[in-house]
Structure formats: structure tokens, C-alpha cells
mmCIF file of C-alpha atoms in Angstrom:
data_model
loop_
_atom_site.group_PDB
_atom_site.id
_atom_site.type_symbol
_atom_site.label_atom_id
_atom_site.label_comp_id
_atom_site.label_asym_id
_atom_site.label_seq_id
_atom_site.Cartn_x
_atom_site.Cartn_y
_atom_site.Cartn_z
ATOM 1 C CA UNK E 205 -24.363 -13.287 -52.847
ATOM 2 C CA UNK E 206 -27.972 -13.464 -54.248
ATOM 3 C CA UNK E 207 -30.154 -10.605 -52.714
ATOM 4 C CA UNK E 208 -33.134 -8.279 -53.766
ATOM 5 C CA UNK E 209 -31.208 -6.554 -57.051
ATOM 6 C CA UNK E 210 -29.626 -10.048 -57.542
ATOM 7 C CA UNK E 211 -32.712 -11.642 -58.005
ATOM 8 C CA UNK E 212 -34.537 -8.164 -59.744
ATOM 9 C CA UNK E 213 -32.146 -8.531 -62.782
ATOM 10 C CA UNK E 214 -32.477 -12.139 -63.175
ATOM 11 C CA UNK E 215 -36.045 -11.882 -63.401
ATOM 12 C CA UNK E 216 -36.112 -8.730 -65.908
ATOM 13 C CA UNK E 217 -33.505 -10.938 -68.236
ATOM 14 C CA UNK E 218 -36.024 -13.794 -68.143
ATOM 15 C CA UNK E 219 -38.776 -12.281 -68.475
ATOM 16 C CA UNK E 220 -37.755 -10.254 -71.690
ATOM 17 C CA UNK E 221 -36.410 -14.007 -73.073
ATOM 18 C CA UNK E 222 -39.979 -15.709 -72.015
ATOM 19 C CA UNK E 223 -43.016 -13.624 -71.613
ATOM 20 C CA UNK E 224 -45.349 -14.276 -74.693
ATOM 21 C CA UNK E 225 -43.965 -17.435 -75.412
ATOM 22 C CA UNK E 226 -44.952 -21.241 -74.945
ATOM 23 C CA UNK E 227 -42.702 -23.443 -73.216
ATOM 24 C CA UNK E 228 -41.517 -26.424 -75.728
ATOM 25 C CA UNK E 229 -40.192 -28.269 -72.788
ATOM 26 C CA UNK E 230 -39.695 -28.319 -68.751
ATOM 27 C CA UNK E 231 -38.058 -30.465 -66.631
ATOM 28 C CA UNK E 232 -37.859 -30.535 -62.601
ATOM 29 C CA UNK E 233 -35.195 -32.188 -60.943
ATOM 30 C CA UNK E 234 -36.868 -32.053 -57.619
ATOM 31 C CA UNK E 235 -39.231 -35.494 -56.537
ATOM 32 C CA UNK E 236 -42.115 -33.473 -55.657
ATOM 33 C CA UNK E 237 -41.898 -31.826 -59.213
ATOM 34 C CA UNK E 238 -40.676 -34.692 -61.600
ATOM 35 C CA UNK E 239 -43.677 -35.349 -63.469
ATOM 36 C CA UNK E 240 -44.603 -31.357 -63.675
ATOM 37 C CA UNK E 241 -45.003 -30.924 -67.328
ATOM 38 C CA UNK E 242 -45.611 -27.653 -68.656
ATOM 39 C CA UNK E 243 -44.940 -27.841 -72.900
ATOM 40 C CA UNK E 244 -47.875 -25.797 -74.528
ATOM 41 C CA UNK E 245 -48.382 -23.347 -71.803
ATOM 42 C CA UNK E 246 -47.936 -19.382 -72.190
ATOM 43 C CA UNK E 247 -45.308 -17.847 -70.240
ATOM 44 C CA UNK E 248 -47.168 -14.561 -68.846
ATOM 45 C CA UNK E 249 -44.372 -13.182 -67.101
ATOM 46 C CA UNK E 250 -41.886 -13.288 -64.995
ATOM 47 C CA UNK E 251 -41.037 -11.295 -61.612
ATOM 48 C CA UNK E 252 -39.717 -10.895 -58.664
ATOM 49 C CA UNK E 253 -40.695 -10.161 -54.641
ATOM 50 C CA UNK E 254 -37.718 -9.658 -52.654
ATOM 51 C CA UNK E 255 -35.651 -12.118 -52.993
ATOM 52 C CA UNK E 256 -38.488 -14.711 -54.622
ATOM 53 C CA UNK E 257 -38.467 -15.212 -58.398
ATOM 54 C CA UNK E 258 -42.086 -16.192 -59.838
ATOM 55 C CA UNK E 259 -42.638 -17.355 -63.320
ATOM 56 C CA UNK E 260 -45.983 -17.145 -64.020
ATOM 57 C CA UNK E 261 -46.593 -20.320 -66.618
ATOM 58 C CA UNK E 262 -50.232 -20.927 -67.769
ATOM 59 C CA UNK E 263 -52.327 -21.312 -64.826
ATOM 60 C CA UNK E 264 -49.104 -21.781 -62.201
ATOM 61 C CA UNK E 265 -46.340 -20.336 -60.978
ATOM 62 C CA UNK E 266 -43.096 -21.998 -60.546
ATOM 63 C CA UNK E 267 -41.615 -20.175 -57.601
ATOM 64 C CA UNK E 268 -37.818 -19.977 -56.390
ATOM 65 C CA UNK E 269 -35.596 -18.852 -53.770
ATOM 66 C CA UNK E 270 -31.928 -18.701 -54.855
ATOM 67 C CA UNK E 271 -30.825 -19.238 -51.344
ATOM 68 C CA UNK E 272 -26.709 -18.929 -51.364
ATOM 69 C CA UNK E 273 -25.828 -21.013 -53.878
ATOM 70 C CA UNK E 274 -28.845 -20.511 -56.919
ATOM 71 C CA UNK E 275 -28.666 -19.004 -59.814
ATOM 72 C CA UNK E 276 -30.720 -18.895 -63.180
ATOM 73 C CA UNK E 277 -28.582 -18.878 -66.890
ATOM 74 C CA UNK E 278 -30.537 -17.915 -69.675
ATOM 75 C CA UNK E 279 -28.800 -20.102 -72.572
ATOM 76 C CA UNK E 280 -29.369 -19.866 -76.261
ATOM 77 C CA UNK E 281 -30.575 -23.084 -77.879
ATOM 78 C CA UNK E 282 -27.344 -25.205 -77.886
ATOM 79 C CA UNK E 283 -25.487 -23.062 -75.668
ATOM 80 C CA UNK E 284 -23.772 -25.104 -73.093
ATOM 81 C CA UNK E 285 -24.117 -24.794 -69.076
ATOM 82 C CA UNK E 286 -21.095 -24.032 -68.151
ATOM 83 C CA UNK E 287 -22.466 -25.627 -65.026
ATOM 84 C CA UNK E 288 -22.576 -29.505 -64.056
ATOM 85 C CA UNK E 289 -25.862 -30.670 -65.036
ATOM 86 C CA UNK E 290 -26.195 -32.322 -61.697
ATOM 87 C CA UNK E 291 -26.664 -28.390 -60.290
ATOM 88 C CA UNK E 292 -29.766 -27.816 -62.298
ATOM 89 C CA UNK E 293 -32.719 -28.047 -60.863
ATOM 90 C CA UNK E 294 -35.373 -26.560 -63.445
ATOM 91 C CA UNK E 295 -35.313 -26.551 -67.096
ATOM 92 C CA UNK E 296 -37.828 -24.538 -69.230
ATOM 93 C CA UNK E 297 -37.135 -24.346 -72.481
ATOM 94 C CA UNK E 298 -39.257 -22.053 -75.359
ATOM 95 C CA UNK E 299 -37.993 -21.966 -78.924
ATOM 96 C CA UNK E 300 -34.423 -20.802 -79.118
ATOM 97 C CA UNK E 301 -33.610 -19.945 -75.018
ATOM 98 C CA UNK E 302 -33.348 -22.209 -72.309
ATOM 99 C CA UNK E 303 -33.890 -21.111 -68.554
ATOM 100 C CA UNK E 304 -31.775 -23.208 -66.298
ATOM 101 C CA UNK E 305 -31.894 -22.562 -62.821
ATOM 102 C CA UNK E 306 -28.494 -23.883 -61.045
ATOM 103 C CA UNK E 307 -28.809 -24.710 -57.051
ATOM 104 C CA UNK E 308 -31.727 -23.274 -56.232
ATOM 105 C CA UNK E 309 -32.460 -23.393 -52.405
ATOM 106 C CA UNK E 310 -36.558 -23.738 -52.856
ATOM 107 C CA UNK E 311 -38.536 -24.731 -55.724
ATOM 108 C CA UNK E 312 -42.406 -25.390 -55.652
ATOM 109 C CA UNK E 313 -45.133 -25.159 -58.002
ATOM 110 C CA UNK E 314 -48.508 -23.261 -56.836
ATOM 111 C CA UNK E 315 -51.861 -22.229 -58.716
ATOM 112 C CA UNK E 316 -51.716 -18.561 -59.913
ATOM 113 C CA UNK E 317 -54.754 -17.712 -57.636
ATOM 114 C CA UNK E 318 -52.438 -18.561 -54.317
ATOM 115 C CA UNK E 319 -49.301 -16.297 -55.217
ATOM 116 C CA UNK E 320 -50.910 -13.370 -52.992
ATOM 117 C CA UNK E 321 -51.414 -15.213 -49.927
ATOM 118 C CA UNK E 322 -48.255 -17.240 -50.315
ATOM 119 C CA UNK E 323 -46.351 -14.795 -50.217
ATOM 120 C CA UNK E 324 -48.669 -11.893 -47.951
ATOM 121 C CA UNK E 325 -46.430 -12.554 -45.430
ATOM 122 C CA UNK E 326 -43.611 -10.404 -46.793
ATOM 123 C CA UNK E 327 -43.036 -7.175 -45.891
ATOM 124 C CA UNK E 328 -42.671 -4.156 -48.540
ATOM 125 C CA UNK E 329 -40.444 -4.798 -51.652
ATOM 126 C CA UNK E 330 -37.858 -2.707 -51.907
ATOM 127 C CA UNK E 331 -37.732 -2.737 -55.869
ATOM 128 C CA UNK E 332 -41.472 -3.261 -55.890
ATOM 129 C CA UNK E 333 -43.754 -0.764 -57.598
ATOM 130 C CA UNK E 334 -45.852 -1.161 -54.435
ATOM 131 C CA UNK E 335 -42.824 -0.298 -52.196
ATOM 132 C CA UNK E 336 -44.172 1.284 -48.924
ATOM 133 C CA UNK E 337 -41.291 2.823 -46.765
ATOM 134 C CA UNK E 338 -43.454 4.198 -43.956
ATOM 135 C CA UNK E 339 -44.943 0.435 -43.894
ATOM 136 C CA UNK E 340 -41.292 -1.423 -43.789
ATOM 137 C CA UNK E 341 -40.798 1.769 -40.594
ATOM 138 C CA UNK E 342 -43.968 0.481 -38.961
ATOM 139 C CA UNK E 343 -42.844 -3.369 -39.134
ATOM 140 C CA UNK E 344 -39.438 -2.623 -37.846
ATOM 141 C CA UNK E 345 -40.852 -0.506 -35.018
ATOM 142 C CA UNK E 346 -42.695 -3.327 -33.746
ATOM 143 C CA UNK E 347 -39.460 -5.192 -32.198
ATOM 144 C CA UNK E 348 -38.028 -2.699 -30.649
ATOM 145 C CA UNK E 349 -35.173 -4.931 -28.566
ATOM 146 C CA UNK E 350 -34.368 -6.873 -31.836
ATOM 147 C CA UNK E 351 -30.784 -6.171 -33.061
ATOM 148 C CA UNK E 352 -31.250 -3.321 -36.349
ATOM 149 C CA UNK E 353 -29.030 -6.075 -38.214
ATOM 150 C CA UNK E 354 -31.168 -8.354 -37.541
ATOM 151 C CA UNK E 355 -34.592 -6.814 -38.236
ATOM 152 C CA UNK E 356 -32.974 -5.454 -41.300
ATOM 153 C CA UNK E 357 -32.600 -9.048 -42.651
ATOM 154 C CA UNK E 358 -35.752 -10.031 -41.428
ATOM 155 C CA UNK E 359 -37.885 -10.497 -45.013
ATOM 156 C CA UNK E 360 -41.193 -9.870 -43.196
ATOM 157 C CA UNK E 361 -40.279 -6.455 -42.147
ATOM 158 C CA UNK E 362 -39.193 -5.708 -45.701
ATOM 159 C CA UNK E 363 -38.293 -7.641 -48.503
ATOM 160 C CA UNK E 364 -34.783 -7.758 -50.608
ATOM 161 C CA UNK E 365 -32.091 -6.570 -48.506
ATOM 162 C CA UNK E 366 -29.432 -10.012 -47.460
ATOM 163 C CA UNK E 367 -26.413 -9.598 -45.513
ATOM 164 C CA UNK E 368 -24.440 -7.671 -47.761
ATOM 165 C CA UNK E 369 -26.912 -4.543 -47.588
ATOM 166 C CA UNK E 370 -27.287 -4.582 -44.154
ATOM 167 C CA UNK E 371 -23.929 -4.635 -43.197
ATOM 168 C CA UNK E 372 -23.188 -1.946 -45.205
ATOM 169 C CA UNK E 373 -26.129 0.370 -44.807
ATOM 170 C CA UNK E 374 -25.718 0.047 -40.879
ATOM 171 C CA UNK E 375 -22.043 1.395 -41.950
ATOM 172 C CA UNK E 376 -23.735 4.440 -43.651
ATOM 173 C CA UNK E 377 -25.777 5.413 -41.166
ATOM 174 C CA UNK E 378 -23.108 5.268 -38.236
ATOM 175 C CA UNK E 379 -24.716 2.472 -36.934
ATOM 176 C CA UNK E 380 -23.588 -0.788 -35.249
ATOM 177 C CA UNK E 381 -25.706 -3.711 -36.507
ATOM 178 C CA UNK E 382 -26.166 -4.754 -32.665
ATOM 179 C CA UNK E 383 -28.135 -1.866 -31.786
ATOM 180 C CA UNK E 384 -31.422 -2.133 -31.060
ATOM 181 C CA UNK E 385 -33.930 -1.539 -33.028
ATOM 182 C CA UNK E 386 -35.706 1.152 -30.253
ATOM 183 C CA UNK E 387 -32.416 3.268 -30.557
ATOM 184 C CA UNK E 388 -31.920 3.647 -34.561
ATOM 185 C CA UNK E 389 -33.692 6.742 -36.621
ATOM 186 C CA UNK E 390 -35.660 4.254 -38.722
ATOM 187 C CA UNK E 391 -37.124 7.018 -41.354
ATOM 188 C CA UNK E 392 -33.422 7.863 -42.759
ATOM 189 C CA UNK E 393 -32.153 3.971 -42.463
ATOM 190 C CA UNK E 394 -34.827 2.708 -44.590
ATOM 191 C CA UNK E 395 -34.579 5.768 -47.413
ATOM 192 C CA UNK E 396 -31.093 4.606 -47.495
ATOM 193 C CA UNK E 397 -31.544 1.327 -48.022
ATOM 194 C CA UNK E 398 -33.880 1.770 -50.514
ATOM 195 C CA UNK E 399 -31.394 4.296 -52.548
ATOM 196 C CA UNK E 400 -28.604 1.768 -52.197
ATOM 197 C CA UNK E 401 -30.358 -1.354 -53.765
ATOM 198 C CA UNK E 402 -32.427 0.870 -56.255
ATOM 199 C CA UNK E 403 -28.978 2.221 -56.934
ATOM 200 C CA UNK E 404 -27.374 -1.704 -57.542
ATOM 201 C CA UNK E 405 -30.846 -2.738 -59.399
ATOM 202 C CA UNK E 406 -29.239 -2.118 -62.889
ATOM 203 C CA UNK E 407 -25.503 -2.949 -62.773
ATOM 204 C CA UNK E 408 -23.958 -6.318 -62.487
ATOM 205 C CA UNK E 409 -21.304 -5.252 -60.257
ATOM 206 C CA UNK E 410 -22.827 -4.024 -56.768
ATOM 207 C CA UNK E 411 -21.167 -1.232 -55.342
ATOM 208 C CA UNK E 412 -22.027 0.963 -52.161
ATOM 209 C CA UNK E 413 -18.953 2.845 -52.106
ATOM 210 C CA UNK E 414 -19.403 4.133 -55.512
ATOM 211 C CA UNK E 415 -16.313 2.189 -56.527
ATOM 212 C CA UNK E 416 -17.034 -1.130 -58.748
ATOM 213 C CA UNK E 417 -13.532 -1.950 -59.344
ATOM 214 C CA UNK E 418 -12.591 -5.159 -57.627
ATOM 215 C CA UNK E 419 -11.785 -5.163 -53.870
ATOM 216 C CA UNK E 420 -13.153 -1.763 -53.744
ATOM 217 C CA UNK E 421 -16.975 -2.034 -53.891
ATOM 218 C CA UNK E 422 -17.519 -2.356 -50.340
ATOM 219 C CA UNK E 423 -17.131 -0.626 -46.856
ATOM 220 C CA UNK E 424 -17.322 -3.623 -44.210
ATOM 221 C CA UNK E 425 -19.034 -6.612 -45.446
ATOM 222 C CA UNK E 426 -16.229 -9.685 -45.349
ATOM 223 C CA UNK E 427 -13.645 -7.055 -44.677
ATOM 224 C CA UNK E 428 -12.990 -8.203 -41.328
ATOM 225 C CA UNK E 429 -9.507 -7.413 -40.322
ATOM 226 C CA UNK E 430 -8.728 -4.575 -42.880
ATOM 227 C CA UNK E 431 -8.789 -1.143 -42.637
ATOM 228 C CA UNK E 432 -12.029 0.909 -42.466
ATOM 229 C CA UNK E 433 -11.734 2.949 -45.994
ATOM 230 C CA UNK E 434 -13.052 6.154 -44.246
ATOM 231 C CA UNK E 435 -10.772 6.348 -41.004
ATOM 232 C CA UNK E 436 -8.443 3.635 -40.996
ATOM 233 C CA UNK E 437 -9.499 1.659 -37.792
ATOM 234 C CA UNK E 438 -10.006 -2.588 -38.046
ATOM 235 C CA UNK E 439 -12.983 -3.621 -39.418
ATOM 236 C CA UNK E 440 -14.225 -6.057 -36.741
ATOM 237 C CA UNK E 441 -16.243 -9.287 -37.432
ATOM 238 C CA UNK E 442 -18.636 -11.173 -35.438
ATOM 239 C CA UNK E 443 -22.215 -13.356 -35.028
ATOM 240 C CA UNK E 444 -25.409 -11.918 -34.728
ATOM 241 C CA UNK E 445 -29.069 -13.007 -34.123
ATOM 242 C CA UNK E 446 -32.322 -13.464 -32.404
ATOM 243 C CA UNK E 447 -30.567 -17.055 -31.017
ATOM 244 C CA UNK E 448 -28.138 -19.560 -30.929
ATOM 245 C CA UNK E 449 -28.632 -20.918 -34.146
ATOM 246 C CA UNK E 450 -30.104 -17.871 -36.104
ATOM 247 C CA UNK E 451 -26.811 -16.344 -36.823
ATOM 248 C CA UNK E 452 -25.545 -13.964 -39.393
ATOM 249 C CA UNK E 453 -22.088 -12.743 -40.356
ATOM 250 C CA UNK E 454 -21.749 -8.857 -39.075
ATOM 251 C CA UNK E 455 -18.844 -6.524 -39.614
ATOM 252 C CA UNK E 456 -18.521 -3.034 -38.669
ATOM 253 C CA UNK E 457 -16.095 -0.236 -37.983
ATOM 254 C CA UNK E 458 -16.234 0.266 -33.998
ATOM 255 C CA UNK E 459 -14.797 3.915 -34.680
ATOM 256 C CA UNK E 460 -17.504 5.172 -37.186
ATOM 257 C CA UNK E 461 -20.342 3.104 -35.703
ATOM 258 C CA UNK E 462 -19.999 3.575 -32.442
ATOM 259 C CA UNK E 463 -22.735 2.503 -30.002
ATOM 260 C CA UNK E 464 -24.774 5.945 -30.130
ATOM 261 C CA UNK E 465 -23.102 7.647 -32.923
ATOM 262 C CA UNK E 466 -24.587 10.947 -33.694
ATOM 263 C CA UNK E 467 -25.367 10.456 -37.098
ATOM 264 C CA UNK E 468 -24.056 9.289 -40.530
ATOM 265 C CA UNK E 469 -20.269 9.028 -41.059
ATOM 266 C CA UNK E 470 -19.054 11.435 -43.589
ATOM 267 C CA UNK E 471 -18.774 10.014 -47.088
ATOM 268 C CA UNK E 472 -15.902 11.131 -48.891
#
């Protein structure tokens, strides 16, 4: 599933393919961008903000969200997809490498003077240079009721972590996603998180347990039903979320998160 790191390695890839070069070609499979045309500008780089990728193209940026399906290839010249071509969505070639971006949920064009205030309403990146952890604290602190799973997720409180992470951080800590936010020790949550996905920024294979060999990577998340791999107890499954129809998949261990666990599980 496409979060922060996800969407941190994709744009380090393309940006060491692109930046410095001029696009030979583009083409948006989107109406609203279908007569975009970007040959003869300078790609000046390429980055990401949370789980937003921005190519900055000449005086634009072509922005994306990889939602749950996206994905960007970097292809050699001739290279095929692998992919149907009815998936892609963007095309930007420069000589010898093709970016293809495959499903991607959003994808807008904007003038390089709006990127700050489109996207001001973000909180702190996680994998940002700028990342601010007493900042992401602050935002969380301001909902107090709000389920921790669900403030985790929340991208304006801070910005990278999906399902995956927060599921399994709340695991860490010995906490049960449903909690509120007004009972969780935010300070050591958020230093976790940030070690976790800093940890993941740099491998292809995300692992929290430590473990990257298949089936063993993670402690809760889709492992509803199985054992907990610290005490043995069902992992149990269920929906949370601020409503009805905001709902996220949550697992948990209801022996080593317990409603007002103590602390951390031990970590073997």
C-alpha cells in the first residue's frame, strides 16, 4: 500500500532519472489535462510531501496522489509497461527514460508559485527536512476525543503515515487504535513513528518487525485472525472513524494493547 516512504522512494528514483533534463514528450490521460504539453521544459526536480509527489516542470508542477491503486515506473526508452496502457495516466518522457504513472488517484497541474499554499494545509512531513515533531504533537492535541488511529491518519496533523503505520505503531506503543487521542503519551508515539518510516524510507520491502521475509514483516496490520507474534492471542479486526462513512481497517492485539496499557509491549 502506497504511503509516506512509498511515495519518498518513488520520487528520489525520478528525480535522479529527470532533474536537469527537458522533457521530449508528455501526455495526460486525464480531460482536464489532455492538451497539457510540456516538450522543451526543464525538469527542476522532483519531490515529495507526505504522501504527494510534485514534479516541478518549467514553470508548473504536475502534482499526484497515488491513492491505493497508483504507482509511477521509470522505463528505459523502449522498455515495455508491464502495465495495460489503459492504467496510465501521465507520460513524461526525456531522452532515454520514460515516467509513467499507473492509476493514479489525483492528478492536476498548478503554477510553481501556488505549491506552498496548495499544499499549507498539511501537517509536518515525516521524511521532510522541515519535519517538526513537537508541531505534528500540537496538531494531534487539538482533538482530544478523536480516535489515536484516526488522528494518526489524519494528513493535516502530520503527513506520510497510511494505514499500515498506524496500525502498527499503535501496536508498539501498547496502544489500541480506538483510544482517544486525550489518553495516549503523544511525545513517544510520534518519535516512533517517525523512526519506523525513516527506518522503511530506503528499503523496498517495509518491515516493522525487523523481519522482511515474506509473511513476517508485520505485527497486526491484515493479520486479523492470526496469532499476535509477541504473545500469541488473536489479532482482532474491525472499522474505525470520525463517521459512518469515514472508515478505516484497524487491527490490534486486545492482550498487548489493552485499553490503558502501561506502556510499550516488550519487543523481542
Amino acid at each position: 500500500m502506497p504511503e509516506g516512504d512509498t511515495v519518498y522512494r518513488a520520487a528520489r528514483l525520478l528525480d535522479e532519472a529527470l532533474a536537469g533534463r527537458t522533457v521530449t514528450r508528455t501526455d495526460f490521460r486525464v480531460p482536464a489535462l489532455a492538451e497539457v504539453d510540456l516538450a522543451g521544459e526543464p525538469v527542476h526536480s522532483v519531490a515529495s510531501r507526505g504522501k504527494h509527489l510534485l514534479m516541478r516542470i518549467g514553470g508548473v508542477v504536475v502534482h499526484s496522489h497515488l491513492k491505493m491503486e497508483g504507482e509511477w515506473r521509470l522505463l528505459r526508452a523502449g522498455q515495455p509497461w508491464r502495465r495495460p496502457a489503459w492504467q496510465a495516466r501521465a507520460i513524461i518522457d526525456v531522452p532515454d527514460a520514460s515516467a509513467v504513472g499507473f492509476d493514479l488517484g489525483t492528478l492536476e497541474l498548478f503554477g510553481a508559485a501556488e505549491e506552498a499554499e496548495r499544499l499549507a494545509y498539511l501537517g509536518p512531513d515525516l521524511l521532510g527536512p522541515d519535519w517538526d515533531a513537537e508541531e505534528a504533537v500540537r496538531r494531534l492535541a487539538s482533538s482530544p476525543e478523536t480516535p489515536i488511529g484516526v488522528a494518526l491518519a489524519e494528513q493535516r496533523n502530520l503527513a506520510g503515515l497510511g494505514n499500515v503505520y498506524v496500525n502498527e505503531v499503535c501496536f508498539l506503543r501498547g496502544i489500541l487504535p480506538a483510544r482517544p487521542v486525550a489518553e495516549v503519551e503523544l511525545a513517544p508515539l510520534v518519535a516512533l513513528a517517525s523512526r519506523v518510516i525513516r527506518a522503511n524510507r530506503d528499503r523496498a520491502v517495509r518491515t516493522t518487525t525487523g523481519d522482511t521475509h515474506r509473511g513476517r514483516q508485520l505485527w497486526v496490520y491484515g493479520r486479523g485472525g492470526e496469532a499476535c507474534r509477541r504473545c500469541g492471542t488473536l489479532i482482532e479486526h474491525g472499522r474505525l472513524g470520525r463517521n459512518a462513512v469515514e472508515q478505516r481497517e484497524s487491527w490490534w492485539c486486545p492482550n498487548c494493547q489493552r485499553p490503558r496499557a502501561a506502556g510499550p509491549p516488550e519487543i523481542s
